[in-house]
Short mmCIF file of C-alpha atoms (C1' of nucleotides) in Angstrom, two decimals:
data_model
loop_
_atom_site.label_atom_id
_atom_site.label_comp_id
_atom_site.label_asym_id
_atom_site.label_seq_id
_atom_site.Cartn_x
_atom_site.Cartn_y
_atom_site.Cartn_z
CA UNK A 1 -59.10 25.05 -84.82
CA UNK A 2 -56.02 25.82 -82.79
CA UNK A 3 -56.45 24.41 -79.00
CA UNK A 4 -56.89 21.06 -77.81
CA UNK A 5 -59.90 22.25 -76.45
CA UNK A 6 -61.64 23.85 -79.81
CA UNK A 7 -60.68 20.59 -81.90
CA UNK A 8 -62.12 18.23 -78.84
CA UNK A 9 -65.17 20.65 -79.58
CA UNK A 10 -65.54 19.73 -83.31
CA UNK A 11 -64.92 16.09 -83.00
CA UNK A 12 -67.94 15.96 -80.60
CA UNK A 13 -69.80 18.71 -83.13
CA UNK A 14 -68.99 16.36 -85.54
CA UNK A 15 -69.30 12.55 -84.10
CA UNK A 16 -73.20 13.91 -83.18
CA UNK A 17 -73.56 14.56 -86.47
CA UNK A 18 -72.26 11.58 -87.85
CA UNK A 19 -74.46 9.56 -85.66
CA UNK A 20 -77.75 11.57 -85.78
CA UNK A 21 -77.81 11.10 -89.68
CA UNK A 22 -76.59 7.81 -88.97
CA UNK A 23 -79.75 7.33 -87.05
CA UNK A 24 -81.88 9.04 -88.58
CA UNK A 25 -81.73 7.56 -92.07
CA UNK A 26 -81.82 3.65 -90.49
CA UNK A 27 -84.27 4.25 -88.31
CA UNK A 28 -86.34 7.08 -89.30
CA UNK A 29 -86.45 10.40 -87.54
CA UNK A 30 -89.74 10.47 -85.06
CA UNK A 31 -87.93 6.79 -84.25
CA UNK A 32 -84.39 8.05 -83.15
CA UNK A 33 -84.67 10.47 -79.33
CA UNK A 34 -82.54 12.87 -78.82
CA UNK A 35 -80.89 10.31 -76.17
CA UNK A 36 -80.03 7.93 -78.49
CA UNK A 37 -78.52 10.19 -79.95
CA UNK A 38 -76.47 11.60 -77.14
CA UNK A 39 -75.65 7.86 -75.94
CA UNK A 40 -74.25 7.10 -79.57
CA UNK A 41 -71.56 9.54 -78.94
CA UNK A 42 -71.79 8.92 -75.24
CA UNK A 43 -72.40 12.36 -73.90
CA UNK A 44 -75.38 13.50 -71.68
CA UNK A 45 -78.79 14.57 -73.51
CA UNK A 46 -77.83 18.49 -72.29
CA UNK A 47 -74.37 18.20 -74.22
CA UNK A 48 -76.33 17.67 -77.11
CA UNK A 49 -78.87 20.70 -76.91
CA UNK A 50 -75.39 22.86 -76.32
CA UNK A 51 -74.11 21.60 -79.62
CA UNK A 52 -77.93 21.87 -81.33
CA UNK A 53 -80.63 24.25 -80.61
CA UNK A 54 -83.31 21.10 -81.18
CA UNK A 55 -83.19 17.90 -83.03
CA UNK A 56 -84.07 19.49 -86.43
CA UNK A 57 -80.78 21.31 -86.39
CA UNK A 58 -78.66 18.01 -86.15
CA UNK A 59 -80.87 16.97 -89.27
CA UNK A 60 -79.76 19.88 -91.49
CA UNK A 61 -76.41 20.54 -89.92
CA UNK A 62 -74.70 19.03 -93.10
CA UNK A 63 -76.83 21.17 -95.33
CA UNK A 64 -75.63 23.97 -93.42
CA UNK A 65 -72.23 24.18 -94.87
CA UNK A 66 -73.61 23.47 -98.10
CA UNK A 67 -75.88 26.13 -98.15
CA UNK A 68 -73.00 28.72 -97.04
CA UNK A 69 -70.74 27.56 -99.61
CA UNK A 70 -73.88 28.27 -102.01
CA UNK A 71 -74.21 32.08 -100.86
CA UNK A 72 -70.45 32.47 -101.28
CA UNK A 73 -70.40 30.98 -104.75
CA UNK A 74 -72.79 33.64 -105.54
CA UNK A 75 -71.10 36.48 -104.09
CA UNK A 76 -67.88 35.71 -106.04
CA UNK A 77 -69.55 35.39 -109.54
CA UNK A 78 -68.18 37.40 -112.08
CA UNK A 79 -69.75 40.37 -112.39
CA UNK A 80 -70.91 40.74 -115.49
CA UNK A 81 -72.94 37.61 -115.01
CA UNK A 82 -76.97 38.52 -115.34
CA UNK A 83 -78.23 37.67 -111.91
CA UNK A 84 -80.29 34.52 -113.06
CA UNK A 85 -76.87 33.02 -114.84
CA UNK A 86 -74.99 33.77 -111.44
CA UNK A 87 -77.35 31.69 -109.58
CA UNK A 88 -77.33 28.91 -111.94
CA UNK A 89 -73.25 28.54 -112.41
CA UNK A 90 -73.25 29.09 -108.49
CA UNK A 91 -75.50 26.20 -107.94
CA UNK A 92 -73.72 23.92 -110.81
CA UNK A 93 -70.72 24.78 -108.94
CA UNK A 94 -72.22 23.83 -105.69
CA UNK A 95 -73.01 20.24 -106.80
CA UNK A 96 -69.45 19.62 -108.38
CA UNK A 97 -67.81 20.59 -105.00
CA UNK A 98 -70.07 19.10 -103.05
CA UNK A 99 -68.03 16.14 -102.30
CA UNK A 100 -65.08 18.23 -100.77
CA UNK A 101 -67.16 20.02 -98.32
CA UNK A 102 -69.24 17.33 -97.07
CA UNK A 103 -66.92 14.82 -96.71
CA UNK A 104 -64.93 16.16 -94.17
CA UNK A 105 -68.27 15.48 -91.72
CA UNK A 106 -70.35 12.83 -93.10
CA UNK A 107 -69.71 10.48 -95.99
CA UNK A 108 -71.39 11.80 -98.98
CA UNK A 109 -73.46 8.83 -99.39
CA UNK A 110 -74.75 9.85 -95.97
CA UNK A 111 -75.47 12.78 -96.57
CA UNK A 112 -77.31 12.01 -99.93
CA UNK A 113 -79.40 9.28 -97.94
CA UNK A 114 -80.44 12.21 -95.48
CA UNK A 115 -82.02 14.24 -98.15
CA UNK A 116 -84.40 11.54 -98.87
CA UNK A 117 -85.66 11.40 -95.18
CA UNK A 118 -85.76 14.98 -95.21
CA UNK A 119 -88.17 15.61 -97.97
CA UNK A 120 -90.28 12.32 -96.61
CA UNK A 121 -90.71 13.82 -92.93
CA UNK A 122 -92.76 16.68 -92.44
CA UNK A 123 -91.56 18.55 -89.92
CA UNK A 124 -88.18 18.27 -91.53
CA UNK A 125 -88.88 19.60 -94.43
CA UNK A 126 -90.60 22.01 -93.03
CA UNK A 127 -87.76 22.87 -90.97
CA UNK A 128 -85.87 23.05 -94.31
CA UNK A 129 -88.17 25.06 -96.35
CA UNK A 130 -88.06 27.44 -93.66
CA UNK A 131 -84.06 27.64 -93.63
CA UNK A 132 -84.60 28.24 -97.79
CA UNK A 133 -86.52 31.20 -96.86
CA UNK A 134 -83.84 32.36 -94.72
CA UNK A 135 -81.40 31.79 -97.61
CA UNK A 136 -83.53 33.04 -100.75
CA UNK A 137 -83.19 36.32 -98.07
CA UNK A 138 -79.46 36.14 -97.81
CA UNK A 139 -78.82 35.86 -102.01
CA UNK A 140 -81.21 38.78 -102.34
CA UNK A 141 -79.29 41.25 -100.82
CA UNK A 142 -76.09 40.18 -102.77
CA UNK A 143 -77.95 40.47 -106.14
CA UNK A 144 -78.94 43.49 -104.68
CA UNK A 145 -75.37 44.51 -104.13
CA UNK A 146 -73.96 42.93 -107.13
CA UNK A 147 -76.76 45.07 -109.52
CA UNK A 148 -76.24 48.08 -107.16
CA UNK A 149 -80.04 48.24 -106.01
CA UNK A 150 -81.59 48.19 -102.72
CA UNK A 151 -83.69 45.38 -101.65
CA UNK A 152 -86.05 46.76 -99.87
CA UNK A 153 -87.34 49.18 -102.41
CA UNK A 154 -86.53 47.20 -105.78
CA UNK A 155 -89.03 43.93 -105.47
CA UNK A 156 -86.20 42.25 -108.23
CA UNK A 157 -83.82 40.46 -106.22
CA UNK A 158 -86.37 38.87 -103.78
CA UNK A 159 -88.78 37.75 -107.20
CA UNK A 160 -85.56 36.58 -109.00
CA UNK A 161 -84.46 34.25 -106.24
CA UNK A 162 -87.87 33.03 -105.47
CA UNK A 163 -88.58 32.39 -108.79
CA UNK A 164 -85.09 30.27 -109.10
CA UNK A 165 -85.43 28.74 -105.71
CA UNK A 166 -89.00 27.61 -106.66
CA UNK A 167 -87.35 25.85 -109.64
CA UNK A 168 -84.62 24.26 -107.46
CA UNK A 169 -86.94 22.91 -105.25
CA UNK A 170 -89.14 21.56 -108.12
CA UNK A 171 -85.70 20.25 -108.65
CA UNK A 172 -85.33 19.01 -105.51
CA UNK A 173 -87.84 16.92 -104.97
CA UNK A 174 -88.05 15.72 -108.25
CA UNK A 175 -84.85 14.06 -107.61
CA UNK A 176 -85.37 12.53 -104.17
CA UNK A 177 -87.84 10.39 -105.79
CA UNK A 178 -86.29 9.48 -108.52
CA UNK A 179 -84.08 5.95 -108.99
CA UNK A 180 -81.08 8.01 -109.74
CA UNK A 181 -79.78 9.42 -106.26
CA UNK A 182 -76.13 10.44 -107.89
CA UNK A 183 -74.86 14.02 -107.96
CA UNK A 184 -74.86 13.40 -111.66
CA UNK A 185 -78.50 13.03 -111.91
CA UNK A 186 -79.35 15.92 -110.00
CA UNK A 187 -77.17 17.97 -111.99
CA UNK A 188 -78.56 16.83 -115.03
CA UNK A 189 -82.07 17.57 -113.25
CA UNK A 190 -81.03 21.12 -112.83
CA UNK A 191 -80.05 22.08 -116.00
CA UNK A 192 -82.83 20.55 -117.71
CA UNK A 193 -85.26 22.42 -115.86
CA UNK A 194 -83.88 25.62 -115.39
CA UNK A 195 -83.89 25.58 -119.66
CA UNK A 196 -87.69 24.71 -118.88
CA UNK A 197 -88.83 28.08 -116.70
CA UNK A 198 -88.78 30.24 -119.83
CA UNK A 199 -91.13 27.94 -122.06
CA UNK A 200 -93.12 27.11 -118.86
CA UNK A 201 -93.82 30.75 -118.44
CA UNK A 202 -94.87 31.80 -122.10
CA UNK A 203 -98.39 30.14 -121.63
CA UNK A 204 -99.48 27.84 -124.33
CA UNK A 205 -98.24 24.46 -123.38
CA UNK A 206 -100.34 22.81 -126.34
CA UNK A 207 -98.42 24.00 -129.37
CA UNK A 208 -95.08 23.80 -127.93
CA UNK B 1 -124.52 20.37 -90.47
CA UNK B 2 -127.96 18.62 -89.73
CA UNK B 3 -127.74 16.83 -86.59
CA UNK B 4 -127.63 18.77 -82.63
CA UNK B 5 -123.94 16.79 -82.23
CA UNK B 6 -122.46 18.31 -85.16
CA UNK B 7 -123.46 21.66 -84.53
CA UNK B 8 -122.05 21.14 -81.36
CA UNK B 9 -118.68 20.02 -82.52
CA UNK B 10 -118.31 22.61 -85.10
CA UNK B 11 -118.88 25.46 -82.53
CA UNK B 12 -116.20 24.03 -80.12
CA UNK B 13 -114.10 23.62 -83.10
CA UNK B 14 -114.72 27.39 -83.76
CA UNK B 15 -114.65 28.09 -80.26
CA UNK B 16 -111.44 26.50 -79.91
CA UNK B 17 -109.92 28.62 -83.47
CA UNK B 18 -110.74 31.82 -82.14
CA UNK B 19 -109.47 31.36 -78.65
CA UNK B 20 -106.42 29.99 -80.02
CA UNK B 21 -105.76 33.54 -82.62
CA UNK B 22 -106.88 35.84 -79.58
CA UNK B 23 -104.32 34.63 -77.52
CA UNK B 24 -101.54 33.71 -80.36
CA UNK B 25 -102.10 37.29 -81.64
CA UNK B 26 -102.42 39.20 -78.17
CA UNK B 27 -99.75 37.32 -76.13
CA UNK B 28 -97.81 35.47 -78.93
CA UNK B 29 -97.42 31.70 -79.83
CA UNK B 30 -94.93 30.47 -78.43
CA UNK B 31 -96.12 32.34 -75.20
CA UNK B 32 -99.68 30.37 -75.54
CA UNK B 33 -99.95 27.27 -73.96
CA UNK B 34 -102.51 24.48 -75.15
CA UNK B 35 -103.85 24.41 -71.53
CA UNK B 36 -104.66 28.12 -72.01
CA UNK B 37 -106.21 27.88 -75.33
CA UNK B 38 -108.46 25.09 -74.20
CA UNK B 39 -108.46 27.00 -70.77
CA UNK B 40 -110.08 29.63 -72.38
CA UNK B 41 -113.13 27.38 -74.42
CA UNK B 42 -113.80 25.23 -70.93
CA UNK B 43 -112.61 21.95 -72.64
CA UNK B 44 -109.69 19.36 -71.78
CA UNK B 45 -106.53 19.76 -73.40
CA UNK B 46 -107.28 16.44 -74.91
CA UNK B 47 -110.22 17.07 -76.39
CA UNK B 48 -107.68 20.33 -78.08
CA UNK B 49 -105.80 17.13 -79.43
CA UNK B 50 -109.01 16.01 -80.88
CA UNK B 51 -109.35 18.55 -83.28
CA UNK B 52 -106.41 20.00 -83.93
CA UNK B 53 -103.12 17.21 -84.44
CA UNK B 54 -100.88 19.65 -83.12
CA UNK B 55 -100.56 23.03 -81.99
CA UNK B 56 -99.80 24.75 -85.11
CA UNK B 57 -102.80 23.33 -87.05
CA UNK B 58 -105.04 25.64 -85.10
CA UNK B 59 -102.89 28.96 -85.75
CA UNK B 60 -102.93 27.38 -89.39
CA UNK B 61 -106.81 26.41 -89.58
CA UNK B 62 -108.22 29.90 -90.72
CA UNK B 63 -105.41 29.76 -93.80
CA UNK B 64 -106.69 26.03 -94.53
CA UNK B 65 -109.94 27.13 -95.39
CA UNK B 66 -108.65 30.04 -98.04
CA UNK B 67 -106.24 27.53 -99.41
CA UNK B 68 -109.40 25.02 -100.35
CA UNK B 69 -111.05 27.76 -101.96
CA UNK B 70 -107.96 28.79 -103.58
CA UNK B 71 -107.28 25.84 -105.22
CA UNK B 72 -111.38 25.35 -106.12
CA UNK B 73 -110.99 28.38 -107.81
CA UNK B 74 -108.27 27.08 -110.17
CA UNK B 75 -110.32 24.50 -110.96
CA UNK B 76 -112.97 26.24 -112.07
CA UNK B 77 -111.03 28.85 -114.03
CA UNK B 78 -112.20 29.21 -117.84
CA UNK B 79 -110.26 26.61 -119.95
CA UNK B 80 -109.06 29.08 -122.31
CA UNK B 81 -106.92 30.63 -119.56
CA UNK B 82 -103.09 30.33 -119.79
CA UNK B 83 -101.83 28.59 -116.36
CA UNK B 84 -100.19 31.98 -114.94
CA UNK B 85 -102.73 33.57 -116.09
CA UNK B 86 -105.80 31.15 -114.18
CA UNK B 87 -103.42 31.03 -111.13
CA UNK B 88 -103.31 35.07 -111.39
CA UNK B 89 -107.52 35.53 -111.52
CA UNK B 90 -107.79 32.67 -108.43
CA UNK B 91 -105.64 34.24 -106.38
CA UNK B 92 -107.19 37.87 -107.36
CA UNK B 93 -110.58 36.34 -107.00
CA UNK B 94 -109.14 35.12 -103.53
CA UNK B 95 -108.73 37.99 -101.84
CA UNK B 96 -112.30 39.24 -102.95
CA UNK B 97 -113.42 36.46 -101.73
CA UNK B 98 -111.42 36.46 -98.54
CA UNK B 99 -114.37 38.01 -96.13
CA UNK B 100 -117.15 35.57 -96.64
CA UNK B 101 -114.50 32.91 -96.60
CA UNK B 102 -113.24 33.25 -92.84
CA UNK B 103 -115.87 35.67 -91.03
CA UNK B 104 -117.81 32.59 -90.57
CA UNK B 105 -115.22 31.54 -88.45
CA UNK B 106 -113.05 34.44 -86.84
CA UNK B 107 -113.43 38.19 -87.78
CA UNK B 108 -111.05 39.17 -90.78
CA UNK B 109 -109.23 41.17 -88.89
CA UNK B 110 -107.89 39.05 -86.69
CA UNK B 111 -106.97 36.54 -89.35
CA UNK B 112 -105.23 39.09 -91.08
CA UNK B 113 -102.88 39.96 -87.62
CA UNK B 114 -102.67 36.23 -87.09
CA UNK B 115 -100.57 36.27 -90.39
CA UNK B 116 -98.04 38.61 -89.02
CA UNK B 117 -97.87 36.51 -86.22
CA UNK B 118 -97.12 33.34 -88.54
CA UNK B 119 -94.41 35.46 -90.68
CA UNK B 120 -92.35 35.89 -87.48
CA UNK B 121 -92.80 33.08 -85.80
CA UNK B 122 -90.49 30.30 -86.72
CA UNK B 123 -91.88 27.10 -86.12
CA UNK B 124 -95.61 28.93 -87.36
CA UNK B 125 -93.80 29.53 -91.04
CA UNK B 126 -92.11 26.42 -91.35
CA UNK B 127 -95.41 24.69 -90.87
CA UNK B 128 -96.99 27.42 -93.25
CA UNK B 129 -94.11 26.60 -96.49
CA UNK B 130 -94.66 23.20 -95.57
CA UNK B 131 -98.10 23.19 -96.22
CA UNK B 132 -97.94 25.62 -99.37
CA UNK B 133 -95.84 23.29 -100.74
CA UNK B 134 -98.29 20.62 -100.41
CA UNK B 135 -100.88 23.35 -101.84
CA UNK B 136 -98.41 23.57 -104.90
CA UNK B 137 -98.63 20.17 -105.40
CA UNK B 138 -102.24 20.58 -105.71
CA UNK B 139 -102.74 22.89 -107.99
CA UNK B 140 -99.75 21.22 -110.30
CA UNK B 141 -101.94 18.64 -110.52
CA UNK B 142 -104.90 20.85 -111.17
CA UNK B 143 -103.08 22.49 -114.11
CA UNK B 144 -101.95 19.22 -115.36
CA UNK B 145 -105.40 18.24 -115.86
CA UNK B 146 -106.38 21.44 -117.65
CA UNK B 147 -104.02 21.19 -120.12
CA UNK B 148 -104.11 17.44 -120.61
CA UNK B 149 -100.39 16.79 -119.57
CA UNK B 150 -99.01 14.09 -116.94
CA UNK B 151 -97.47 15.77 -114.22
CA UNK B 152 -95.13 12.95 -113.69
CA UNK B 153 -93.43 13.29 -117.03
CA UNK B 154 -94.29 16.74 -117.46
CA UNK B 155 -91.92 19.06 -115.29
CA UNK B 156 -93.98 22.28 -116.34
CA UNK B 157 -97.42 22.38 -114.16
CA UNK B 158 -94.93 21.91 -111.18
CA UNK B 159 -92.57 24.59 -112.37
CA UNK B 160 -94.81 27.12 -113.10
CA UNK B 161 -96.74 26.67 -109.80
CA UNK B 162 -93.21 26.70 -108.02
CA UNK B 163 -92.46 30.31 -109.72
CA UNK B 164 -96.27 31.55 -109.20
CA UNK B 165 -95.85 30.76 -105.49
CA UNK B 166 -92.60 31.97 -105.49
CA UNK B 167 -93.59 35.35 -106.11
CA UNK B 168 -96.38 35.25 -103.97
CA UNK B 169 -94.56 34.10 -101.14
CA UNK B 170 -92.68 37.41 -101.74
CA UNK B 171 -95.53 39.51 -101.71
CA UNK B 172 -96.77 38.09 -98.60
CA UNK B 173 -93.35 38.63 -96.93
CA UNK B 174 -94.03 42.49 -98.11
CA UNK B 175 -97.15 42.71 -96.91
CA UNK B 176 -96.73 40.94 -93.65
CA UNK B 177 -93.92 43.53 -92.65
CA UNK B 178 -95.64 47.01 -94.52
CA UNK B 179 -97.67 49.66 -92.89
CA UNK B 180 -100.75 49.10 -94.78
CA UNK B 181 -102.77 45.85 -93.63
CA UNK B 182 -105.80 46.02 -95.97
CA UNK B 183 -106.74 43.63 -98.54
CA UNK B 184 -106.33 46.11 -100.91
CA UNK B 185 -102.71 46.61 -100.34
CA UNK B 186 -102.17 42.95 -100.79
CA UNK B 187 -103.99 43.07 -103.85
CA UNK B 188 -102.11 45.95 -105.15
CA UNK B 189 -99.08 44.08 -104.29
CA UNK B 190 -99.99 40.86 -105.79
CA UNK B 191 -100.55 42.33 -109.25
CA UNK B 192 -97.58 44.57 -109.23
CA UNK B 193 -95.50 42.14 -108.56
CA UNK B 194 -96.89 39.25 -111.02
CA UNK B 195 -96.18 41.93 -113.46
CA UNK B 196 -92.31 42.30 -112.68
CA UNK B 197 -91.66 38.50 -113.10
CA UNK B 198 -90.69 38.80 -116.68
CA UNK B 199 -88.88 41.84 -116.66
CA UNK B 200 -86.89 40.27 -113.30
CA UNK B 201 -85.79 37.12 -115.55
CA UNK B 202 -84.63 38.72 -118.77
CA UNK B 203 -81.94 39.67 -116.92
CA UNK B 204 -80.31 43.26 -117.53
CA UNK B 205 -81.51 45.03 -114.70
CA UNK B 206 -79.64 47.81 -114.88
CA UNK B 207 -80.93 49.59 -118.75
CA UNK B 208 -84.20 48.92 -117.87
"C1'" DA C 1 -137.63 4.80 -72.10
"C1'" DG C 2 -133.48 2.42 -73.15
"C1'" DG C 3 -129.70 0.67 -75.73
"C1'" DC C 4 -126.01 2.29 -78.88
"C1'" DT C 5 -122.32 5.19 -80.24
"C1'" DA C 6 -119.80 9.37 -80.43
"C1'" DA C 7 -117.58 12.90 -77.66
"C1'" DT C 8 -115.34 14.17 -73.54
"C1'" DG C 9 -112.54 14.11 -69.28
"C1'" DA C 10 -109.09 12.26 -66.34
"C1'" DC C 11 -104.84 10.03 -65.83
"C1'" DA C 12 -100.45 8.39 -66.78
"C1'" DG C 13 -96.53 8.58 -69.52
"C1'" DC C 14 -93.00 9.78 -73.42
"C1'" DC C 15 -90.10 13.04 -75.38
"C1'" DA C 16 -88.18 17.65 -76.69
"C1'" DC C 17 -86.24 21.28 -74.48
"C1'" DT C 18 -84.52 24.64 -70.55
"C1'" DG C 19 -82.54 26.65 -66.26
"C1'" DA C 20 -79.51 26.08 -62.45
"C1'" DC C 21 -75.69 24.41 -60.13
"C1'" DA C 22 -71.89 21.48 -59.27
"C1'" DA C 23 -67.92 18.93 -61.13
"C1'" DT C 24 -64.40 18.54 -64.45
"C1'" DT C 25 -60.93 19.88 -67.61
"C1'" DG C 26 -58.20 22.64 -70.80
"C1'" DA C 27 -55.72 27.43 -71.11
"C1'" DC C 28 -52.36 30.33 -69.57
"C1'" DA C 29 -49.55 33.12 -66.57
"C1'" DA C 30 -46.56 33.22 -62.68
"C1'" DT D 1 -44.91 22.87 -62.88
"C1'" DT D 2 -48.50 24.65 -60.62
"C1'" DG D 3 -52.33 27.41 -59.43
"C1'" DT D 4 -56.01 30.12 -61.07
"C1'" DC D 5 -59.58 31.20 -64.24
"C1'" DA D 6 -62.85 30.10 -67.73
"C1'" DA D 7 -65.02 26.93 -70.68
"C1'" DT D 8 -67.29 22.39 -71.06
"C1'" DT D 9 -69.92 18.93 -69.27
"C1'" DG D 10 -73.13 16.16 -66.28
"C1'" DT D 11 -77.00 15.92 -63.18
"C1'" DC D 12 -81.40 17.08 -61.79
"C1'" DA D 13 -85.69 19.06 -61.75
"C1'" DG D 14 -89.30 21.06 -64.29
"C1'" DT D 15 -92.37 22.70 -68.35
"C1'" DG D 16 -95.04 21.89 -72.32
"C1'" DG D 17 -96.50 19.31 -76.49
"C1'" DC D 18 -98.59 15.17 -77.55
"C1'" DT D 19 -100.59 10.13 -77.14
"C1'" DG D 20 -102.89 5.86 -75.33
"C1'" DT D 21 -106.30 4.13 -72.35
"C1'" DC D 22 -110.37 3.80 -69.95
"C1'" DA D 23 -114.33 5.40 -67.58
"C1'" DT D 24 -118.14 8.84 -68.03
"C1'" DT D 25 -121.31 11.69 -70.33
"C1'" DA D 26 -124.52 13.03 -73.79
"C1'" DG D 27 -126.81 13.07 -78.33
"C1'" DC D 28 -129.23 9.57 -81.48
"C1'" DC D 29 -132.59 6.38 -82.88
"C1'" DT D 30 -136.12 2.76 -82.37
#
DNA sequence: AGGCTAATGACAGCCACTGACAATTGACAA
DNA sequence: TTGTCAATTGTCAGTGGCTGTCATTAGCCT
């Protein structure tokens, strides 16, 4: 962020951004073009595809650095961490610091808001499940590393992180319905259903 | 199927499904246009829009009628069956099944390249998680019902579907990108790695 | 046979997205 | 400081996905 030039860059990164979530969450997505967009920030519709490869991008832009963080917090777990307990203090983590990374974008409340149209419009979430895929890869191959194994031969990293991302995005969801839309709520979420996979697993729902 | 009209409409609609794989698979998606695929059946590209809402819901129509079946087959799974283990015998049963299924419609074959095609295509696999999330949503509810729970209150019929899908998304993924392209290989897969969920989540990968 | 309705085709138009080129503006050395 | 170069932007034209509308066609039913 040294020239005038790169920080002129980020403001406009940034001010689309702020005004396609903006947008998107008053409105609706399908309801906001791409031009409204670009004449929020009053640039030309073409600045705007330079800055975003399509409209779905400026939609999970935010998420973006949240998700990077994420594979980060992962990598630097302690090692002797099982890979399961890794990915759970790395996501715990991610909520409690979500506040410093987002904010320097979007206001958190924003942000938050954004989630819900996310999950409510199709092709955004498909957009975002697709992006999760992408990730789940990613935190594969650094279990992989972390355990030493290779990824392509040992089927364990990829099952582990499906089977956690599947509960995060039971997680997820579960939350963007919900009445609670704090950070403490979907915190609480988390833990209470990752401590739920296990029993959910063993089979016999009806004596439990 | 009893009337001259809606024999007529269900061949185009065939027509139209076919055309639409040939091409997708020989000259790629995003490289198909809708004006060749309806090009190619000697209809408008409206009357495309008339059975099919979008472009993807063709490439995905073939996959729509496995995932009714699919989730049929749940349903009709012997009540004494633990959830994993019902979800295990459907999808099992599935790709038995998977023939008489979809060579009404397109040969097998095909289908089976067509899911390459969808597993590195973008836009083709966000619409695919998208709607395999609605499928798990589905058959949460199916489970639900079998055992008597709410799946409102309940967080365990969606969490176990979430993990069952999880891994099979993963054994898809493998498949898609293997050498071997029969069913059998994606039934080998499948209950190989259904079997290495537990050992994945109890942790210590490295003694075992 | 003839009226009714469903299916289709033909336009016209919106919007997401792209390539090409010209105009502007910051970077940096002379 | 200024001149040159490169990066950023705007404009314009065009493609393709998708929708509404309305006239035409074709199967249905008495």
């Amino acid at each position: 962020m040294e020239t005038l030039r790169e920080r002129k860059k980020q403001r406009t990164r940034d001010a689309l951004t702020r005004a396609a979530l903006e947008l998107f969450t008053s409105r609706g997505y399908e309801q906001t073009t791409v031009d409204d967009i670009a004449e929020a920030v009053d640039v030309s519709q073409r600045t705007f595809f330079r800055y975003f490869a399509n409209k779905e991008e400026a939609a999970l832009a935010v998420e973006e650095l949240t998700v990077g963080r994420f594979i980060e917090s992962v990598r630097e777990r302690p090692a002797h961490e099982a890979p399961m307990e890794a990915l759970r203090q790395a996501v715990l983590e991610g909520w409690d610091t979500l506040n410093d990374v987002v904010e320097s974008v979007v206001p958190v409340e924003l942000y938050l808001r954004m989630y819900r149209v996310i999950e409510s419009t199709p092709v955004l979430l498909a957009a975002h499940l697709r992006r999760s895929a992408e990730t789940e890869e990613a935190i594969a191959r650094v279990l992989a590393e972390r355990e030493g194994l290779d990824v392509e031969t040992d089927p364990r990293p990829r099952l582990t992180v499906a089977v956690f991302s599947g509960v995060m995005r039971v997680t997820e969801r579960q939350w963007s319905v919900g009445e609670d839309f704090s950070l403490d709520a979907i915190r609480a979420l988390t833990v209470a259903y990752l401590e739920q996979v296990g029993p959910a697993l063993t089979g016999d729902w009806r004596t439990a």
